[in-house]
PDB file of C-alpha atoms in Angstrom:
ATOM      1  CA  MET N   1      -8.558 -14.218 -42.788  1.00 47.00           C
ATOM      2  CA  SER N   2      -9.187 -14.984 -46.487  1.00 78.00           C
ATOM      3  CA  HIS N   3      -8.404 -12.487 -49.198  1.00 90.00           C
ATOM      4  CA  VAL N   4      -8.488 -11.856 -52.907  1.00 93.00           C
ATOM      5  CA  MET N   5      -5.011 -12.373 -54.378  1.00 94.00           C
ATOM      6  CA  ILE N   6      -3.950 -10.305 -57.390  1.00 95.00           C
ATOM      7  CA  SER N   7      -1.487 -12.215 -59.541  1.00 94.00           C
ATOM      8  CA  TYR N   8       0.330 -10.001 -62.012  1.00 94.00           C
ATOM      9  CA  GLN N   9       3.580  -9.294 -63.894  1.00 93.00           C
ATOM     10  CA  TRP N  10       5.565  -6.422 -62.450  1.00 89.00           C
ATOM     11  CA  ASP N  11       5.454  -4.222 -65.596  1.00 89.00           C
ATOM     12  CA  HIS N  12       1.830  -3.464 -64.745  1.00 90.00           C
ATOM     13  CA  GLN N  13       2.269  -2.148 -61.195  1.00 90.00           C
ATOM     14  CA  VAL N  14       0.609   1.204 -61.901  1.00 93.00           C
ATOM     15  CA  PHE N  15      -2.571  -0.493 -63.112  1.00 95.00           C
ATOM     16  CA  VAL N  16      -2.478  -3.041 -60.267  1.00 94.00           C
ATOM     17  CA  LYS N  17      -2.135  -0.318 -57.642  1.00 93.00           C
ATOM     18  CA  ARG N  18      -5.135   1.463 -59.048  1.00 94.00           C
ATOM     19  CA  LEU N  19      -7.134  -1.823 -59.075  1.00 95.00           C
ATOM     20  CA  HIS N  20      -6.039  -2.566 -55.528  1.00 94.00           C
ATOM     21  CA  GLN N  21      -7.343   0.785 -54.314  1.00 93.00           C
ATOM     22  CA  ALA N  22     -10.649   0.307 -56.115  1.00 93.00           C
ATOM     23  CA  LEU N  23     -11.183  -3.197 -54.575  1.00 93.00           C
ATOM     24  CA  VAL N  24     -10.316  -2.002 -51.083  1.00 91.00           C
ATOM     25  CA  ALA N  25     -12.843   0.821 -51.530  1.00 89.00           C
ATOM     26  CA  GLU N  26     -15.398  -1.944 -52.069  1.00 86.00           C
ATOM     27  CA  ARG N  27     -14.339  -3.479 -48.705  1.00 85.00           C
ATOM     28  CA  ILE N  28     -12.636  -6.402 -50.367  1.00 89.00           C
ATOM     29  CA  PRO N  29      -9.425  -7.596 -48.534  1.00 89.00           C
ATOM     30  CA  VAL N  30      -6.650  -7.767 -51.072  1.00 92.00           C
ATOM     31  CA  TRP N  31      -3.246  -9.531 -50.971  1.00 89.00           C
ATOM     32  CA  LEU N  32      -0.477  -8.634 -53.462  1.00 82.00           C
ATOM     33  CA  ASP N  33       3.282  -8.419 -53.232  1.00 74.00           C
ATOM     34  CA  ILE N  34       3.643  -4.553 -53.511  1.00 60.00           C
ATOM     35  CA  GLU N  35       1.362  -4.262 -50.447  1.00 46.00           C
ATOM     36  CA  GLY N  36       3.545  -6.340 -48.150  1.00 42.00           C
ATOM     37  CA  GLY N  37       2.739  -9.756 -49.540  1.00 42.00           C
ATOM     38  CA  MET N  38       5.925 -11.103 -51.125  1.00 46.00           C
ATOM     39  CA  HIS N  39       8.950 -11.030 -48.862  1.00 45.00           C
ATOM     40  CA  GLY N  40      11.677 -13.466 -47.890  1.00 47.00           C
ATOM     41  CA  ASN N  41      11.259 -16.794 -49.669  1.00 52.00           C
ATOM     42  CA  ILE N  42       9.253 -15.880 -52.770  1.00 61.00           C
ATOM     43  CA  ASN N  43       7.888 -19.407 -53.256  1.00 74.00           C
ATOM     44  CA  ALA N  44       6.751 -19.584 -49.628  1.00 78.00           C
ATOM     45  CA  ALA N  45       5.155 -16.128 -49.841  1.00 78.00           C
ATOM     46  CA  MET N  46       3.459 -17.073 -53.142  1.00 82.00           C
ATOM     47  CA  ALA N  47       2.173 -20.336 -51.660  1.00 85.00           C
ATOM     48  CA  PHE N  48       0.757 -18.446 -48.611  1.00 84.00           C
ATOM     49  CA  GLY N  49      -0.945 -15.946 -50.872  1.00 85.00           C
ATOM     50  CA  VAL N  50      -2.563 -18.651 -52.977  1.00 90.00           C
ATOM     51  CA  GLU N  51      -3.533 -21.017 -50.134  1.00 89.00           C
ATOM     52  CA  LYS N  52      -5.241 -18.257 -48.136  1.00 88.00           C
ATOM     53  CA  ALA N  53      -6.995 -16.825 -51.185  1.00 90.00           C
ATOM     54  CA  ALA N  54     -10.804 -17.089 -51.490  1.00 90.00           C
ATOM     55  CA  VAL N  55     -10.433 -15.820 -55.095  1.00 93.00           C
ATOM     56  CA  LEU N  56      -7.365 -15.289 -57.309  1.00 94.00           C
ATOM     57  CA  CYS N  57      -7.474 -12.465 -59.897  1.00 97.00           C
ATOM     58  CA  PRO N  58      -4.774 -12.893 -62.547  1.00 96.00           C
ATOM     59  CA  VAL N  59      -4.003  -9.741 -64.551  1.00 97.00           C
ATOM     60  CA  LEU N  60      -3.602 -11.315 -67.981  1.00 97.00           C
ATOM     61  CA  THR N  61      -1.094  -9.748 -70.411  1.00 96.00           C
ATOM     62  CA  ALA N  62       1.528 -11.051 -72.830  1.00 96.00           C
ATOM     63  CA  ARG N  63       4.216 -10.467 -70.169  1.00 96.00           C
ATOM     64  CA  TYR N  64       2.137 -12.357 -67.665  1.00 96.00           C
ATOM     65  CA  GLN N  65       2.067 -15.377 -69.973  1.00 96.00           C
ATOM     66  CA  GLN N  66       5.835 -15.200 -70.409  1.00 96.00           C
ATOM     67  CA  SER N  67       6.524 -14.986 -66.646  1.00 94.00           C
ATOM     68  CA  ARG N  68       7.669 -18.130 -64.906  1.00 92.00           C
ATOM     69  CA  ASN N  69       6.573 -16.843 -61.480  1.00 90.00           C
ATOM     70  CA  CYS N  70       3.117 -15.914 -62.795  1.00 93.00           C
ATOM     71  CA  GLN N  71       2.797 -19.401 -64.267  1.00 94.00           C
ATOM     72  CA  LYS N  72       3.661 -20.900 -60.840  1.00 92.00           C
ATOM     73  CA  GLU N  73       1.008 -18.773 -59.104  1.00 92.00           C
ATOM     74  CA  LEU N  74      -1.808 -19.523 -61.545  1.00 94.00           C
ATOM     75  CA  ASN N  75      -0.933 -23.239 -61.821  1.00 94.00           C
ATOM     76  CA  TYR N  76      -0.783 -23.524 -58.047  1.00 94.00           C
ATOM     77  CA  ALA N  77      -4.129 -21.723 -57.670  1.00 93.00           C
ATOM     78  CA  ASP N  78      -5.633 -24.129 -60.222  1.00 93.00           C
ATOM     79  CA  THR N  79      -4.141 -27.126 -58.357  1.00 93.00           C
ATOM     80  CA  CYS N  80      -5.509 -25.808 -55.030  1.00 91.00           C
ATOM     81  CA  LYS N  81      -8.938 -25.268 -56.671  1.00 91.00           C
ATOM     82  CA  VAL N  82      -8.914 -21.602 -55.790  1.00 92.00           C
ATOM     83  CA  PRO N  83     -11.714 -19.827 -57.803  1.00 93.00           C
ATOM     84  CA  ILE N  84     -10.189 -17.687 -60.587  1.00 95.00           C
ATOM     85  CA  ALA N  85     -11.570 -14.340 -61.737  1.00 95.00           C
ATOM     86  CA  PRO N  86      -9.278 -13.214 -64.590  1.00 96.00           C
ATOM     87  CA  LEU N  87      -9.094  -9.734 -66.016  1.00 97.00           C
ATOM     88  CA  CYS N  88      -7.199  -8.195 -68.926  1.00 97.00           C
ATOM     89  CA  PRO N  89      -5.916  -4.562 -69.273  1.00 97.00           C
ATOM     90  CA  GLU N  90      -3.952  -5.168 -72.458  1.00 96.00           C
ATOM     91  CA  ALA N  91      -5.715  -4.538 -75.796  1.00 95.00           C
ATOM     92  CA  GLY N  92      -5.156  -7.229 -78.364  1.00 95.00           C
ATOM     93  CA  TYR N  93      -3.961  -9.873 -75.923  1.00 96.00           C
ATOM     94  CA  VAL N  94      -5.661 -13.274 -76.270  1.00 95.00           C
ATOM     95  CA  PRO N  95      -4.800 -15.993 -73.777  1.00 95.00           C
ATOM     96  CA  SER N  96      -3.159 -19.039 -75.258  1.00 95.00           C
ATOM     97  CA  GLY N  97      -0.964 -21.916 -74.147  1.00 96.00           C
ATOM     98  CA  TRP N  98      -0.940 -22.584 -70.408  1.00 95.00           C
ATOM     99  CA  VAL N  99      -2.920 -19.369 -69.682  1.00 96.00           C
ATOM    100  CA  GLY N 100      -5.606 -20.258 -72.201  1.00 95.00           C
ATOM    101  CA  ALA N 101      -5.874 -23.758 -70.807  1.00 95.00           C
ATOM    102  CA  ILE N 102      -6.476 -22.588 -67.238  1.00 95.00           C
ATOM    103  CA  THR N 103      -8.785 -19.706 -68.127  1.00 95.00           C
ATOM    104  CA  ALA N 104     -10.811 -21.512 -70.765  1.00 92.00           C
ATOM    105  CA  GLY N 105     -14.573 -21.053 -70.102  1.00 90.00           C
ATOM    106  CA  LEU N 106     -13.965 -18.282 -67.538  1.00 91.00           C
ATOM    107  CA  THR N 107     -15.287 -14.725 -67.898  1.00 90.00           C
ATOM    108  CA  ILE N 108     -12.295 -12.483 -68.554  1.00 95.00           C
ATOM    109  CA  VAL N 109     -13.230  -8.927 -67.393  1.00 95.00           C
ATOM    110  CA  ASP N 110     -12.128  -6.349 -69.977  1.00 96.00           C
ATOM    111  CA  PHE N 111     -10.084  -3.442 -68.555  1.00 97.00           C
ATOM    112  CA  THR N 112      -8.625  -2.261 -71.867  1.00 96.00           C
ATOM    113  CA  ASP N 113     -10.766   0.888 -72.012  1.00 95.00           C
ATOM    114  CA  GLU N 114      -9.444   3.217 -69.381  1.00 91.00           C
ATOM    115  CA  SER N 115     -12.480   5.552 -69.724  1.00 93.00           C
ATOM    116  CA  ARG N 116     -14.679   2.620 -68.491  1.00 93.00           C
ATOM    117  CA  PHE N 117     -12.430   1.635 -65.555  1.00 94.00           C
ATOM    118  CA  ASN N 118     -15.179   2.071 -62.969  1.00 92.00           C
ATOM    119  CA  GLU N 119     -17.566  -0.124 -64.959  1.00 92.00           C
ATOM    120  CA  SER N 120     -14.884  -2.781 -65.231  1.00 94.00           C
ATOM    121  CA  VAL N 121     -14.295  -2.621 -61.502  1.00 94.00           C
ATOM    122  CA  ALA N 122     -17.986  -3.072 -60.831  1.00 92.00           C
ATOM    123  CA  HIS N 123     -17.832  -6.136 -63.145  1.00 92.00           C
ATOM    124  CA  ILE N 124     -14.806  -7.775 -61.469  1.00 94.00           C
ATOM    125  CA  VAL N 125     -16.391  -7.052 -58.034  1.00 92.00           C
ATOM    126  CA  ARG N 126     -19.510  -8.937 -59.124  1.00 88.00           C
ATOM    127  CA  GLU N 127     -17.343 -11.866 -60.308  1.00 89.00           C
ATOM    128  CA  ILE N 128     -15.409 -11.914 -57.039  1.00 91.00           C
ATOM    129  CA  ARG N 129     -18.502 -11.842 -54.877  1.00 86.00           C
ATOM    130  CA  LEU N 130     -20.136 -14.550 -57.027  1.00 82.00           C
ATOM    131  CA  LEU N 131     -17.108 -16.778 -56.580  1.00 85.00           C
ATOM    132  CA  TRP N 132     -16.527 -16.020 -52.921  1.00 81.00           C
ATOM    133  CA  GLY N 133     -20.209 -16.519 -52.078  1.00 68.00           C
ATOM    134  CA  ASN N 134     -20.933 -16.815 -48.383  1.00 41.00           C
ATOM    135  CA  MET N 135     -17.329 -17.408 -47.266  1.00 47.00           C
ATOM    136  CA  ILE N 136     -15.898 -15.292 -44.440  1.00 41.00           C
ATOM    137  CA  GLY N 137     -14.685 -11.878 -45.424  1.00 45.00           C
ATOM    138  CA  LEU N 138     -17.058 -10.625 -48.014  1.00 46.00           C
ATOM    139  CA  GLY N 139     -19.931 -11.875 -45.922  1.00 46.00           C
ATOM    140  CA  GLN N 140     -19.475  -8.668 -43.976  1.00 51.00           C
ATOM    141  CA  ALA N 141     -21.660  -6.395 -46.015  1.00 58.00           C
ATOM    142  CA  ARG N 142     -21.200  -2.668 -45.972  1.00 66.00           C
ATOM    143  CA  PRO N 143     -23.572  -1.275 -43.302  1.00 79.00           C
ATOM    144  CA  VAL N 144     -26.658   0.459 -44.693  1.00 86.00           C
ATOM    145  CA  SER N 145     -25.760   3.464 -42.553  1.00 86.00           C
ATOM    146  CA  GLU N 146     -22.754   3.983 -44.825  1.00 81.00           C
ATOM    147  CA  TRP N 147     -24.778   4.077 -48.026  1.00 85.00           C
ATOM    148  CA  THR N 148     -24.494   7.129 -50.205  1.00 87.00           C
ATOM    149  CA  THR N 149     -27.320   8.800 -52.089  1.00 89.00           C
ATOM    150  CA  GLU N 150     -26.208   6.909 -55.172  1.00 85.00           C
ATOM    151  CA  ASP N 151     -26.457   3.634 -53.313  1.00 86.00           C
ATOM    152  CA  CYS N 152     -29.999   4.513 -52.297  1.00 91.00           C
ATOM    153  CA  LEU N 153     -30.856   5.299 -55.907  1.00 90.00           C
ATOM    154  CA  HIS N 154     -29.574   1.843 -56.932  1.00 87.00           C
ATOM    155  CA  MET N 155     -32.063   0.396 -54.430  1.00 91.00           C
ATOM    156  CA  LEU N 156     -34.952   2.337 -55.992  1.00 92.00           C
ATOM    157  CA  VAL N 157     -34.017   1.160 -59.445  1.00 88.00           C
ATOM    158  CA  GLY N 158     -33.671  -2.414 -58.231  1.00 87.00           C
ATOM    159  CA  LEU N 159     -37.205  -2.200 -56.753  1.00 90.00           C
ATOM    160  CA  SER N 160     -38.612  -0.763 -60.019  1.00 90.00           C
ATOM    161  CA  LEU N 161     -39.185   2.559 -58.288  1.00 93.00           C
ATOM    162  CA  GLU N 162     -36.776   4.612 -60.352  1.00 91.00           C
ATOM    163  CA  GLN N 163     -39.448   7.181 -61.096  1.00 93.00           C
ATOM    164  CA  PHE N 164     -38.794   8.546 -57.611  1.00 93.00           C
ATOM    165  CA  SER N 165     -35.006   8.837 -57.985  1.00 93.00           C
ATOM    166  CA  GLU N 166     -35.130  12.559 -58.602  1.00 93.00           C
ATOM    167  CA  GLN N 167     -36.978  13.181 -55.316  1.00 93.00           C
ATOM    168  CA  PHE N 168     -34.437  11.084 -53.374  1.00 93.00           C
ATOM    169  CA  GLN N 169     -31.571  12.909 -55.039  1.00 91.00           C
ATOM    170  CA  GLN N 170     -33.025  16.356 -54.314  1.00 92.00           C
ATOM    171  CA  LYS N 171     -33.565  15.438 -50.681  1.00 92.00           C
ATOM    172  CA  GLY N 172     -30.010  13.960 -50.420  1.00 92.00           C
ATOM    173  CA  ILE N 173     -31.334  10.693 -48.989  1.00 94.00           C
ATOM    174  CA  ILE N 174     -28.496   8.598 -47.612  1.00 93.00           C
ATOM    175  CA  GLY N 175     -28.341   5.301 -45.779  1.00 91.00           C
ATOM    176  CA  SER N 176     -28.228   6.797 -42.280  1.00 92.00           C
ATOM    177  CA  VAL N 177     -31.663   8.364 -42.696  1.00 94.00           C
ATOM    178  CA  LEU N 178     -33.489   5.473 -44.426  1.00 93.00           C
ATOM    179  CA  GLY N 179     -34.727   4.095 -41.111  1.00 93.00           C
ATOM    180  CA  SER N 180     -36.391   7.409 -40.239  1.00 95.00           C
ATOM    181  CA  ILE N 181     -38.403   7.696 -43.438  1.00 96.00           C
ATOM    182  CA  THR N 182     -42.101   7.471 -42.764  1.00 96.00           C
ATOM    183  CA  ASP N 183     -45.105   6.736 -44.918  1.00 96.00           C
ATOM    184  CA  GLN N 184     -46.073  10.457 -44.847  1.00 96.00           C
ATOM    185  CA  ASP N 185     -42.477  11.385 -45.916  1.00 95.00           C
ATOM    186  CA  LEU N 186     -42.959   9.274 -49.042  1.00 96.00           C
ATOM    187  CA  ILE N 187     -46.310  10.845 -49.744  1.00 96.00           C
ATOM    188  CA  ASP N 188     -44.740  14.275 -49.468  1.00 94.00           C
ATOM    189  CA  MET N 189     -42.112  13.156 -52.052  1.00 93.00           C
ATOM    190  CA  GLY N 190     -44.870  12.279 -54.510  1.00 94.00           C
ATOM    191  CA  MET N 191     -45.147   8.540 -53.833  1.00 95.00           C
ATOM    192  CA  THR N 192     -48.988   8.509 -53.830  1.00 95.00           C
ATOM    193  CA  GLU N 193     -49.440   4.817 -54.646  1.00 95.00           C
ATOM    194  CA  ARG N 194     -49.813   2.931 -51.369  1.00 95.00           C
ATOM    195  CA  PHE N 195     -48.322  -0.255 -52.836  1.00 95.00           C
ATOM    196  CA  HIS N 196     -45.147   1.615 -53.782  1.00 95.00           C
ATOM    197  CA  ARG N 197     -44.753   3.059 -50.280  1.00 95.00           C
ATOM    198  CA  LYS N 198     -45.347  -0.335 -48.685  1.00 95.00           C
ATOM    199  CA  LYS N 199     -42.849  -1.998 -50.993  1.00 94.00           C
ATOM    200  CA  LEU N 200     -40.101   0.544 -50.159  1.00 95.00           C
ATOM    201  CA  LEU N 201     -40.701   0.603 -46.428  1.00 95.00           C
ATOM    202  CA  LEU N 202     -40.668  -3.139 -46.183  1.00 94.00           C
ATOM    203  CA  GLU N 203     -37.390  -3.260 -48.086  1.00 93.00           C
ATOM    204  CA  ILE N 204     -35.886  -0.644 -45.780  1.00 94.00           C
ATOM    205  CA  GLN N 205     -37.031  -2.617 -42.758  1.00 92.00           C
ATOM    206  CA  TYR N 206     -35.419  -5.756 -44.213  1.00 90.00           C
ATOM    207  CA  LEU N 207     -32.102  -3.938 -44.843  1.00 89.00           C
ATOM    208  CA  LEU N 208     -31.974  -2.552 -41.317  1.00 89.00           C
ATOM    209  CA  ASN N 209     -32.859  -5.808 -39.587  1.00 88.00           C
ATOM    210  CA  SER N 210     -31.060  -8.376 -41.721  1.00 80.00           C
ATOM    211  CA  LYS N 211     -27.743  -9.810 -40.492  1.00 71.00           C
ATOM    212  CA  LYS N 212     -26.576  -9.839 -44.077  1.00 69.00           C
ATOM    213  CA  PRO N 213     -28.364  -7.094 -46.001  1.00 71.00           C
ATOM    214  CA  LYS N 214     -28.169  -6.698 -49.733  1.00 76.00           C
ATOM    215  CA  GLU N 215     -25.408  -4.579 -51.220  1.00 76.00           C
ATOM    216  CA  PRO N 216     -26.259  -1.784 -53.654  1.00 78.00           C
ATOM    217  CA  GLU N 217     -24.480  -3.765 -56.343  1.00 73.00           C
ATOM    218  CA  GLU N 218     -27.115  -6.477 -56.018  1.00 77.00           C
ATOM    219  CA  TYR N 219     -29.876  -3.959 -56.875  1.00 81.00           C
ATOM    220  CA  LYS N 220     -27.846  -2.712 -59.870  1.00 73.00           C
ATOM    221  CA  LYS N 221     -27.486  -6.302 -61.131  1.00 73.00           C
ATOM    222  CA  LYS N 222     -31.200  -6.951 -60.658  1.00 72.00           C
ATOM    223  CA  ALA N 223     -32.128  -3.782 -62.580  1.00 69.00           C
ATOM    224  CA  ALA N 224     -29.709  -4.613 -65.408  1.00 71.00           C
ATOM    225  CA  GLU N 225     -31.238  -8.085 -65.693  1.00 74.00           C
ATOM    226  CA  ARG N 226     -34.715  -6.529 -65.877  1.00 70.00           C
ATOM    227  CA  VAL N 227     -33.625  -4.166 -68.699  1.00 68.00           C
ATOM    228  CA  GLU N 228     -32.017  -7.044 -70.577  1.00 72.00           C
ATOM    229  CA  ARG N 229     -35.248  -9.106 -70.350  1.00 74.00           C
ATOM    230  CA  ALA N 230     -37.280  -6.128 -71.580  1.00 71.00           C
ATOM    231  CA  GLU N 231     -34.938  -5.567 -74.531  1.00 73.00           C
ATOM    232  CA  LYS N 232     -35.141  -9.203 -75.482  1.00 76.00           C
ATOM    233  CA  ALA N 233     -38.916  -9.161 -75.289  1.00 75.00           C
ATOM    234  CA  GLU N 234     -38.993  -5.993 -77.475  1.00 76.00           C
ATOM    235  CA  ASN N 235     -36.702  -7.580 -80.032  1.00 76.00           C
ATOM    236  CA  VAL N 236     -38.897 -10.682 -80.183  1.00 76.00           C
ATOM    237  CA  GLN N 237     -41.987  -8.517 -80.649  1.00 76.00           C
ATOM    238  CA  GLN N 238     -40.328  -6.539 -83.489  1.00 76.00           C
ATOM    239  CA  GLN N 239     -39.300  -9.733 -85.189  1.00 77.00           C
ATOM    240  CA  GLN N 240     -42.842 -11.092 -85.012  1.00 77.00           C
ATOM    241  CA  GLN N 241     -44.208  -7.888 -86.534  1.00 75.00           C
ATOM    242  CA  GLN N 242     -41.818  -8.078 -89.536  1.00 69.00           C
TER     243      GLN N 242
END
């Protein structure tokens, strides 16, 4: 089975363990040496990790750039054409030399602000899923029945129905009950516009019947893109009025 390989320098094990836990929580299979990856012949273990990787995530730091083994891993991944999703937890570090050459033009996810760790995780997860695409492994979406109330709220926002988020939150709507929601239930929650109810019910039907339903993260991304477009349009309008 394919996996995401985390390539890192050993001084950053605490951060990497936390990252590993966060990715596993997102149902992403992860391979790294402290989790039983590297053993025996280090070169052979490294080659296995890279060759079986669907995506390689190098944890870029000054020590990483100085490490011969890290250089082997990243160079080999580049040679094998393994998609690379770099991230950086070290403030002030700017890739140069061999690291800069390999990561040039790639999005380096910023993990330097610990208070925004969860946001950074969401960003790297998006990068991983974008690179992995429809390959085996991440194609196994989290069942809608496992969605939390927060996941359901992301769906509402993605559908431009965020005005009903409070009602969903008050009712504690979770994925396992989405299929039982009726048109009358939505009316009782204040969704009086028939088009809104039809839009939501059709989306729920799609989620429950699709072999590969959308993930909540996709709704979040769609909502963020809509906000960005609106902000750009507002900026253009303000410039025209000046």
